[in-house]
XYZ file of C-alpha atoms in Angstrom:
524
model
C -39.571 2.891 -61.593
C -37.807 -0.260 -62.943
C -35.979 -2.060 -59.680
C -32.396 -2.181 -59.894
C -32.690 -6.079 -58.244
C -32.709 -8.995 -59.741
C -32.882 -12.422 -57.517
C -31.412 -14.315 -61.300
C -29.025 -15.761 -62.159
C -27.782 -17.667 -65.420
C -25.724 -20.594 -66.071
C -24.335 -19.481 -69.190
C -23.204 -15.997 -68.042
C -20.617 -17.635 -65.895
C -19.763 -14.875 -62.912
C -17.159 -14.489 -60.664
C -19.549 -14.337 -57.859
C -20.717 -18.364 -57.376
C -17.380 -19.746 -58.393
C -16.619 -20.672 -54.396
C -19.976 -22.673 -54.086
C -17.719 -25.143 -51.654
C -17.146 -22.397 -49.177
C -19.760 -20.838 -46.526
C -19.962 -16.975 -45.898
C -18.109 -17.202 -42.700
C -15.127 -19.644 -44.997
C -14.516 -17.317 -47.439
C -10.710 -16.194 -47.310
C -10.115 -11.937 -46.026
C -9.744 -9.929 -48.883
C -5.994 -8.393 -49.196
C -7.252 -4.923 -49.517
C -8.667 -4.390 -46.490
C -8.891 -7.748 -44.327
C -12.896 -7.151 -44.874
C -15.105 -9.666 -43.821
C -16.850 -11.621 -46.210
C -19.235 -9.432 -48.061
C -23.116 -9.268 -46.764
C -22.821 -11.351 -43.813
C -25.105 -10.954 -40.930
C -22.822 -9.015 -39.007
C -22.679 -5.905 -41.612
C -26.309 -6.577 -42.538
C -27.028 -6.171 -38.531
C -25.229 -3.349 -38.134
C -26.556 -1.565 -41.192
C -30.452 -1.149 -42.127
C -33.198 -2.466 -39.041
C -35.290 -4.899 -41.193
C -38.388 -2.264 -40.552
C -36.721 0.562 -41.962
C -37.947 2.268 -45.217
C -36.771 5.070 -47.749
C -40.294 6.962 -48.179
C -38.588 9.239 -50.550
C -38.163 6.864 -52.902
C -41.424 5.124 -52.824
C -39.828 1.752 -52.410
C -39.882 -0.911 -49.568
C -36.805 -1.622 -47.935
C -35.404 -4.901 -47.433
C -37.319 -6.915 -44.753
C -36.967 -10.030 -42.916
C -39.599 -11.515 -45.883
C -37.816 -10.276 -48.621
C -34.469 -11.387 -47.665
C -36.236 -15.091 -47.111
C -38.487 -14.795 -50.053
C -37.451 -17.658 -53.025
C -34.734 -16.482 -54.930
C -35.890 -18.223 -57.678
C -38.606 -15.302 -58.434
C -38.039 -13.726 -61.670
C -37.945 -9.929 -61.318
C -37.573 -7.122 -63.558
C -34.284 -5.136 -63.825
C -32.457 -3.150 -65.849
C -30.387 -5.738 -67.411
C -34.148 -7.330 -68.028
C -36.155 -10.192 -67.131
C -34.307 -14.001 -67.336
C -35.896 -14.955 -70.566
C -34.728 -11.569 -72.167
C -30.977 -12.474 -70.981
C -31.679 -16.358 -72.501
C -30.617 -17.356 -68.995
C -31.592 -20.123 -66.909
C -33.417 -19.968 -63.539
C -31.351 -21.193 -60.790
C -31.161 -20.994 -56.863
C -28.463 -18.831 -55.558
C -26.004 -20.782 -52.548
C -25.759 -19.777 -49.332
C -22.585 -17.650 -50.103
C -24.899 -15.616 -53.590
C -27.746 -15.137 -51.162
C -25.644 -13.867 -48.756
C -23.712 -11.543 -51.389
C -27.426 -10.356 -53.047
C -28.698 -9.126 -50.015
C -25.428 -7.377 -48.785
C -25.617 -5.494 -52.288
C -29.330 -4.672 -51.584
C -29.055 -3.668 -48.010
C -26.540 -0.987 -49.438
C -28.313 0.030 -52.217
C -31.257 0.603 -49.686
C -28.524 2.918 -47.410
C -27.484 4.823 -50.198
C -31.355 5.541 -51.570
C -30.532 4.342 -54.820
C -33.288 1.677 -56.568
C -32.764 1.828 -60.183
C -30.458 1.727 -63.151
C -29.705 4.867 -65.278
C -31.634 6.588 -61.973
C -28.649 9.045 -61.882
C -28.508 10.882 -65.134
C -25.682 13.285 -66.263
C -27.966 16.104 -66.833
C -29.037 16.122 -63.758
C -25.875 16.065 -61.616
C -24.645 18.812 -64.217
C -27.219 21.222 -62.600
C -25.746 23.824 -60.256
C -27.996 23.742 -56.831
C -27.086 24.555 -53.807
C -25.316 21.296 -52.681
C -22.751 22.826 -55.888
C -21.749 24.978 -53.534
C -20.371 22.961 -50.293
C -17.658 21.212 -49.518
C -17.173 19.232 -46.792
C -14.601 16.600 -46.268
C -17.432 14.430 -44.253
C -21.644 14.294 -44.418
C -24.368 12.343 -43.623
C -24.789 9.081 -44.996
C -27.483 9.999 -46.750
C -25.713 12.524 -48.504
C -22.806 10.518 -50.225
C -23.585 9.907 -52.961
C -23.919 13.378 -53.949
C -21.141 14.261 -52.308
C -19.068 12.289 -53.969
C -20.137 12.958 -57.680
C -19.919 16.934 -57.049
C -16.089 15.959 -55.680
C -15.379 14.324 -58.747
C -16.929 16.268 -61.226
C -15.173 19.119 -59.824
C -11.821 16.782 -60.231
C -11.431 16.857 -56.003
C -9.265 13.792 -55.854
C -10.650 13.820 -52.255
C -13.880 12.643 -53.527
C -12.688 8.710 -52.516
C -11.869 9.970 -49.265
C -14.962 11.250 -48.525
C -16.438 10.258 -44.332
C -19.653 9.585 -42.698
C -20.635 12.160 -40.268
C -22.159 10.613 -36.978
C -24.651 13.582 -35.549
C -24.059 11.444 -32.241
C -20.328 11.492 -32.430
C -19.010 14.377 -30.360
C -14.948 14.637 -30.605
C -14.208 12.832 -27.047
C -12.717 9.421 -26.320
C -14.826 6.577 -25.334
C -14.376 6.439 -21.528
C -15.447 3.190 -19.455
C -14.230 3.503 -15.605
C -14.043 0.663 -13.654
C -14.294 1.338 -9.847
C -12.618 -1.798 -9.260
C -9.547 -2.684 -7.355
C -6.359 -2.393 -9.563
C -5.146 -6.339 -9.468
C -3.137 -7.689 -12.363
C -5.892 -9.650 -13.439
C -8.310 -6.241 -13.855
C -5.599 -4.792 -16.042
C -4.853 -7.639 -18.257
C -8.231 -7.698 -18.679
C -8.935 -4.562 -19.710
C -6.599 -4.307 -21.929
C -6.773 -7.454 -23.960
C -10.069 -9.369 -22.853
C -12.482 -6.546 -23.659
C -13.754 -5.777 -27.004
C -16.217 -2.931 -25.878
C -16.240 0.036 -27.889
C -17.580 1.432 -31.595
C -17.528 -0.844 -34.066
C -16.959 0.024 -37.956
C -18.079 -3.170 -38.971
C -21.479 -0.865 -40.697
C -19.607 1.588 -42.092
C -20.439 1.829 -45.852
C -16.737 1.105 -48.133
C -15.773 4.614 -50.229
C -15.396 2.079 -53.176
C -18.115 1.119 -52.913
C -19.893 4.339 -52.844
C -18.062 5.129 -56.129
C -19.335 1.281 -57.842
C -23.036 2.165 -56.393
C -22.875 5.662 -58.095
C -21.762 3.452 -61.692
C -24.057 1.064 -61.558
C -27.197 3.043 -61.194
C -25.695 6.048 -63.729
C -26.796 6.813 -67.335
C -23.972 5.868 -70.272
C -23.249 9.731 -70.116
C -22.668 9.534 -66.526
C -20.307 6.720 -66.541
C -18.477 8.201 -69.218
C -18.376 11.351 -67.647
C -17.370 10.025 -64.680
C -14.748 7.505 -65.925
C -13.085 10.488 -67.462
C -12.787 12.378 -64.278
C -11.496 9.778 -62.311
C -8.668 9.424 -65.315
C -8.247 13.157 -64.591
C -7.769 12.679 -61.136
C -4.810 10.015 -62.049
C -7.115 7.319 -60.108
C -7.383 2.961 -61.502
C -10.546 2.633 -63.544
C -13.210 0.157 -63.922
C -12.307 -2.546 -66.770
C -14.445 -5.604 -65.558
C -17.730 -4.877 -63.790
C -19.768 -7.986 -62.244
C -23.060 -6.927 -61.962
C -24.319 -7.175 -58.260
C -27.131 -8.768 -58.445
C -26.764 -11.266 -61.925
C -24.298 -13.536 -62.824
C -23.224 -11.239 -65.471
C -19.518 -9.310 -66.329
C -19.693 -5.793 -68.108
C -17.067 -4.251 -69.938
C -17.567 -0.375 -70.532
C -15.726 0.311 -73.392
C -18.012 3.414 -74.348
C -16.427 5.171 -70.909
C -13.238 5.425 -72.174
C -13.572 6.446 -75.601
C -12.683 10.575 -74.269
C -9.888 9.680 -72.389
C -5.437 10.560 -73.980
C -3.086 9.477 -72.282
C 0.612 11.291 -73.053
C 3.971 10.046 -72.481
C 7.446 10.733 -73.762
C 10.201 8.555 -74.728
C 13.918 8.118 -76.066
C 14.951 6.965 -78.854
C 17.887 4.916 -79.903
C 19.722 8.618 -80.542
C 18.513 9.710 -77.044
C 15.967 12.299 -78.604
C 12.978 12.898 -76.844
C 9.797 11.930 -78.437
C 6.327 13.185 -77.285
C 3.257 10.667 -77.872
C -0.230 11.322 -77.363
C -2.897 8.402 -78.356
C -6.569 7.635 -77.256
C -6.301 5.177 -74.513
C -8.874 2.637 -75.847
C -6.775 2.240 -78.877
C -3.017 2.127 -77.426
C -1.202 -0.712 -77.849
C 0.908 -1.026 -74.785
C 2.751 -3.998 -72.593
C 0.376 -5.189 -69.876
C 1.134 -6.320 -66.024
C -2.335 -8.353 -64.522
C -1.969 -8.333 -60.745
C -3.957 -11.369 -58.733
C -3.828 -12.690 -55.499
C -4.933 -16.224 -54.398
C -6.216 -17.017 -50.806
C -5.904 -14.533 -48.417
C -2.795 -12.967 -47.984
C -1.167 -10.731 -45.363
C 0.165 -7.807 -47.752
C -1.481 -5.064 -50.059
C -1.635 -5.844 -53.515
C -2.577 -2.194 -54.576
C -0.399 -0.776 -52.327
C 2.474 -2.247 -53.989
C 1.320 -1.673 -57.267
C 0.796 1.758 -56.511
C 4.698 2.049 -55.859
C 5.126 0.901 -59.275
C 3.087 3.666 -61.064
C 3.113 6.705 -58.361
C 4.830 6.880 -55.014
C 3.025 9.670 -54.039
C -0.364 8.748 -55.049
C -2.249 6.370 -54.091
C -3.598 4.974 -57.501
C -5.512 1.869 -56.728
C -7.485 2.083 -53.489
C -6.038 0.014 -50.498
C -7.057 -0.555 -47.248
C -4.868 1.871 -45.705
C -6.500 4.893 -47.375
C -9.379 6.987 -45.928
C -12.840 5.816 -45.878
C -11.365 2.346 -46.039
C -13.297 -0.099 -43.734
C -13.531 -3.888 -42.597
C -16.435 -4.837 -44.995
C -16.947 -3.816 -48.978
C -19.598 -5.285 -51.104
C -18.991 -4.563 -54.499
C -15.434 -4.791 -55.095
C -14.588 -8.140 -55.626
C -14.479 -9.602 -58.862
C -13.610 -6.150 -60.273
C -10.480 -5.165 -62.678
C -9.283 -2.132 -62.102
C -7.085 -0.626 -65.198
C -4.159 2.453 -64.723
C -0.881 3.374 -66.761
C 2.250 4.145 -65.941
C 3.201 7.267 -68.525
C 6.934 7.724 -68.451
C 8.298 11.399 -68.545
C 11.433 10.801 -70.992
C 14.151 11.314 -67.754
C 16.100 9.124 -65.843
C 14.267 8.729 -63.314
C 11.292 6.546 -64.763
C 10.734 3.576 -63.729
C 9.695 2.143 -66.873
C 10.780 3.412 -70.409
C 7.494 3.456 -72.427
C 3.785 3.336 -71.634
C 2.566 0.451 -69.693
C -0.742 -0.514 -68.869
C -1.591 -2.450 -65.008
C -4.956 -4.556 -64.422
C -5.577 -5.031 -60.673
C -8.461 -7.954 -60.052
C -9.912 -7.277 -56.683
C -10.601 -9.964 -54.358
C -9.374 -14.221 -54.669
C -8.753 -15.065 -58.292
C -9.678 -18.311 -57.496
C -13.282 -17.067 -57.078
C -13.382 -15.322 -60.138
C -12.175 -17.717 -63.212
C -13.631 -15.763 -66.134
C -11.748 -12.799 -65.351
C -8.783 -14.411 -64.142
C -9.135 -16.286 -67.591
C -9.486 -13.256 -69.983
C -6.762 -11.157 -68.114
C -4.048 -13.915 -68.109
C -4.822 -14.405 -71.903
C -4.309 -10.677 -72.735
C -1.433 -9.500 -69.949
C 2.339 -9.561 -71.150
C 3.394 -10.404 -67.530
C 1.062 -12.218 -64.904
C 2.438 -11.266 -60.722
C 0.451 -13.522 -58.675
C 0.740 -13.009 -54.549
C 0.449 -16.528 -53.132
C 0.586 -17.390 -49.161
C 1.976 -21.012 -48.245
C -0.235 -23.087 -50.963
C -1.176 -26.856 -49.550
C -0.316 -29.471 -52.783
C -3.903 -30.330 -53.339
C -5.201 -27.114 -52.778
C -8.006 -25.904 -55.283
C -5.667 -22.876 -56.808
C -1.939 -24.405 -57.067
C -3.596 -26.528 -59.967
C -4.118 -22.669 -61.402
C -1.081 -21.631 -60.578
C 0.676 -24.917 -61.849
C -0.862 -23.999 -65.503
C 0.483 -20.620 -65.335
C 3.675 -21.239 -64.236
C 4.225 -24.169 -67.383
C 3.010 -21.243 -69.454
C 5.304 -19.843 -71.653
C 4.314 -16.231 -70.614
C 6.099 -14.694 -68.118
C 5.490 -14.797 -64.424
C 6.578 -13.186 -61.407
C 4.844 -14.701 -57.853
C 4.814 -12.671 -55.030
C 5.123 -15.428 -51.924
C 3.754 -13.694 -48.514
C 5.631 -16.815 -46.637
C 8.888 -16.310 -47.731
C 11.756 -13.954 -47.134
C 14.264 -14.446 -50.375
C 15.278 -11.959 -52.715
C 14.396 -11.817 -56.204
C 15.114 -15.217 -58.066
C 14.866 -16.425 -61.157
C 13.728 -20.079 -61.464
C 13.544 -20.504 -64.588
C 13.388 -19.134 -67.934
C 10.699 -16.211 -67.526
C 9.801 -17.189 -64.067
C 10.698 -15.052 -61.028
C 10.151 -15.383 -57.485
C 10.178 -12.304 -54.691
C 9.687 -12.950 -50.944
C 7.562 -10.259 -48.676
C 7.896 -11.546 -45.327
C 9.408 -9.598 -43.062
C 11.222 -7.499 -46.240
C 11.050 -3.317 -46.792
C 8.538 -2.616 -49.510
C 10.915 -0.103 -51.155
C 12.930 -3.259 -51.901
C 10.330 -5.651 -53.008
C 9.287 -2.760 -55.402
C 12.805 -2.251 -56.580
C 13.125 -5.947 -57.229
C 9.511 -6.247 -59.241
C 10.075 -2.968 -61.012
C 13.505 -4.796 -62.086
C 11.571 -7.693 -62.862
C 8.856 -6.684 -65.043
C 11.368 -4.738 -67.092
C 13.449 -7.975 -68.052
C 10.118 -9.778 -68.338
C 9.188 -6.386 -71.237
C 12.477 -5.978 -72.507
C 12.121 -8.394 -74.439
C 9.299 -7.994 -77.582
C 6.169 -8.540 -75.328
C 2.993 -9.373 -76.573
C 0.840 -6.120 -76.514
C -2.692 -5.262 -74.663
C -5.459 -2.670 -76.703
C -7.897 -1.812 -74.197
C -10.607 -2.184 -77.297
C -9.944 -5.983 -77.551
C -11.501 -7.353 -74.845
C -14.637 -7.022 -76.453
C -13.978 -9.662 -78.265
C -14.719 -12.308 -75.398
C -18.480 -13.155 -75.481
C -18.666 -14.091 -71.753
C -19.123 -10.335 -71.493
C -21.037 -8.112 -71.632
C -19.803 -4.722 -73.565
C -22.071 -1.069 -72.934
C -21.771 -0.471 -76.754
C -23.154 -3.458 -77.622
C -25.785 -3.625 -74.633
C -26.694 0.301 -73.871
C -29.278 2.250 -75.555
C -27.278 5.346 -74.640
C -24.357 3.955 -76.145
C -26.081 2.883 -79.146
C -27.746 6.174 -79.849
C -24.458 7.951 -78.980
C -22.136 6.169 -81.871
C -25.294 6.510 -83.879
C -24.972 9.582 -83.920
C -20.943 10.068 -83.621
C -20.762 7.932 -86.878
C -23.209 10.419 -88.959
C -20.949 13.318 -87.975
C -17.716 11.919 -89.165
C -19.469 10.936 -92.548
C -21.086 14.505 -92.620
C -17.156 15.954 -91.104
C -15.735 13.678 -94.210
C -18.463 15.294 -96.791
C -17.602 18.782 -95.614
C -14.112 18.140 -96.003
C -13.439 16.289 -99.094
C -16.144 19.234 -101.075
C -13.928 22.075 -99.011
C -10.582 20.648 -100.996
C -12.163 20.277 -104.640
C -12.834 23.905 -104.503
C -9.696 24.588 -103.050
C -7.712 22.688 -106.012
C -10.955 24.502 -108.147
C -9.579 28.207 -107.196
C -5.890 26.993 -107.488
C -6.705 25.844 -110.947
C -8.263 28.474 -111.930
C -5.664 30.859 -110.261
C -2.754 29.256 -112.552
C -4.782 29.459 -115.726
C -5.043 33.268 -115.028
C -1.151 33.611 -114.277
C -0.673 31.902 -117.524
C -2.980 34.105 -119.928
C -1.353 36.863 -117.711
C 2.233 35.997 -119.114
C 0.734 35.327 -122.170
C -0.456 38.554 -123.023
C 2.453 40.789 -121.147
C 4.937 38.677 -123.282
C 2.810 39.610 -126.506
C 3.236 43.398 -125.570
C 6.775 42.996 -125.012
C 6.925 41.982 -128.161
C 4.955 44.646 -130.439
C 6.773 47.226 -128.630
């Protein structure tokens, strides 16, 4: 079985992942979604796998204190291939890479998962006995088939999903102290002591879901991809992989999915669309953050598209926890379909990219996105003048595209600066209002003739890496899809020769019909 890690990197596959080479683990700003801790520090590592643990029933080592000191300049094979087949260069991971590459692998290791394409769609299509439960928590060991038989079944619970302690009785914690009752005891009780259970090792439902598509088949991740469209839940656009310094774009996953909307026209008629997503043209919003900042990004952008969904995962949701390993660096991708009433908050089709984690730590999708978006919304904290990101946001803000920033720091209403540029406090403000005031926004910023977004396009970027380009499952699959529209085409175009054949025919034979009743017309 081919290992799903890789201790490579490459210089000219330019990740997300080293971009903060300047910062240590324990420097690295708190992720807005869920004020996680920096990912694979040796806190969560700690509280996760015991360096002598193994999975026997997958025949593979776990991760020991060796291994996670071994050089990581030691080529190994993976299902992306070896360093010379990716034409990369050999270099030595940072502290903060290390630290990242063994977080992924300790989880890999809890979930029992080793290898790409290791889950395969016609497998999880088989109906055992697992088919038949459903439980809103199970064992750890059990997630990740929990979770696929949730989705494939289209349970939008299947994010939601909990670990089930066999230890965990329903009580409270209880720690008595026999002690006299002095102001000092109290005071220190109550805000001195930090005794109790930690969820510091419990494993992120995202990242349950990213674990489950990066080991899956192309089938799978299509399959899966369309579910979670079904389920009216963000999907994957930009995947780092978690153990290269490699981006993948999975274009083939969304080649199943329609997306329908109506609209009115200029004579207030109601007009029903229905288009293949990958193809759409629509108006796109990118949502970044830089530094750490004090609100939810997703949360508010979930206001945008669905009050009453939740979606883009945020750290208030269930499952949600303190640490996540594979999230950052990821885009995220969900429309907004209006309905055609009054009540929409946008008139027409609009598509909303979500990049997970600092953008400032991720400059090739931070890059690609700002490039292709028709409005940027950045959420800033109080930015220092030489700090490393207001020279990013200074280039954004003299572009000419439009750009609304978000300030965590600051309690104004919405403002506009200048020509195309808007500004919208959160501090200490009702989200109802901020959303109210960026919906408002990002309509004057598309009112105008936007430039437009097509999914399909950003496969045009060779810093990526795109699954129909780099997939044999992919490959085989439009292979094979492009011999049955030239065999469909065949079929079709011989079908309507013999149709305008028999109607040819079929008028000759009226005509010698008049013909001859005319003739006996005549004699008699």
């Amino acid at each position: 079985m081919a290992s799903f890690y890789c201790h490579q990197t490459g210089s000219n596959q330019r990740s997300s992942r080293g971009s903060s080479n300047s910062q240590s683990d324990e420097a690295k700003p708190v992720d807005e979604e869920n004020n996680s801790k920096p990912v694979g520090n040796a806190e969560m590592i700690k509280a996760t796998v015991p360096s002598d643990s193994s999975c026997s029933d997958m025949g593979e080592p776990s991760i020991n204190k060796e291994t996670r000191e071994h050089s990581m300049t030691e080529t190994r094979e993976t299902h992306m291939g070896t360093a010379e087949e990716l034409g990369t260069e050999t270099k030595k991971p940072d502290q903060t890479e290390q630290a990242m590459i063994t977080g992924s692998k300790t989880l890999f290791d809890r979930l029992h998962l080793k290898s790409r394409n290791e889950l395969r769609a016609a497998d999880v299509l088989q109906i055992t006995k697992h088919s038949l439960q459903s439980s809103e928590s199970c064992a750890e060991e059990e997630l990740i088939q929990t979770f696929i038989q949730k989705l494939l079944m289209m349970d939008y619970r299947a994010r939601y999903i909990t670990v089930r302690d066999p230890n965990e009785q329903d009580q409270i914690q209880q720690r008595h102290n026999d002690s006299s009752q002095s102001e000092c005891d109290i005071f220190e009780e109550m805000f001195l002591s930090d005794e109790g259970t930690s969820q510091s090792g419990q494993i992120h439902s995202m990242d349950v879901q990213m674990a489950v598509f990066h080991c899956a088949d192309g089938f799978l991740k299509q399959l899966m991809v369309t579910k979670l469209s079904q389920c009216q839940y963000a999907l994957p656009l930009l995947v780092p992989h978690p153990f290269i310094q490699q981006i993948e774009f999975p274009l083939w996953t969304f080649r199943q999915i329609n997306k329908s909307w109506k609209i009115r026209n200029t004579n207030n008629e109601t007009i029903s669309q229905t288009q293949q997503i990958y193809k759409t043209q629509t108006p796109m919003v990118f949502f970044f953050r830089f530094g750490s900042v004090s609100s939810s990004k997703s949360q508010l952008m979930n206001s945008l598209i669905n009050e009453k969904h939740n979606t883009f995962f945020h750290r208030n949701c269930p499952g949600s926890s303190r640490t996540r390993v594979l999230m950052d660096g990821v885009v995220e991708i969900a429309w907004f379909c209006p309905s055609g009433t009054n009540d929409d908050k946008f008139t027409d089709c609009v598509a909303f990219c979500n990049l997970h984690g600092d953008a400032g730590d991720h400059e090739k999708q931070l890059q690609i996105l700002t490039e292709m978006s028709s409005v940027n919304v950045v959420l800033l904290p109080q930015l220092q003048k030489n700090d490393r990101n207001m020279i990013k946001f200074q280039e954004l803000y003299k572009d000419s595209k439009p750009l609304i920033c978000l300030l965590t720091e600051n309690a104004s209403t919405l403002i506009e600066t200048r020509k195309g540029k808007y500004k919208i406090g959160l501090k200490d403000r009702n989200q109802s209002d901020v959303s109210e005031e960026l919906r408002r926004a990002i309509n004057a910023c598309v009112s105008e003739p936007p430039s437009t977004f097509r999914l399909e396009d950003v496969s045009k970027y060779s810093e990526i890496s795109v699954d129909v380009e780099d997939d044999d499952d992919c490959r085989r699959g439009k292979k094979t899809a492009k011999e049955d529209d030239k065999f469909t085409a065949k079929e079709k175009s011989y079908g309507n020769q013999r149709i305008i054949s028999a109607s040819s025919g079929e008028t000759v034979a009226s005509v010698e019909s008049e013909k001859q009743r005319t003739a006996s017309t005549s004699r008699r």
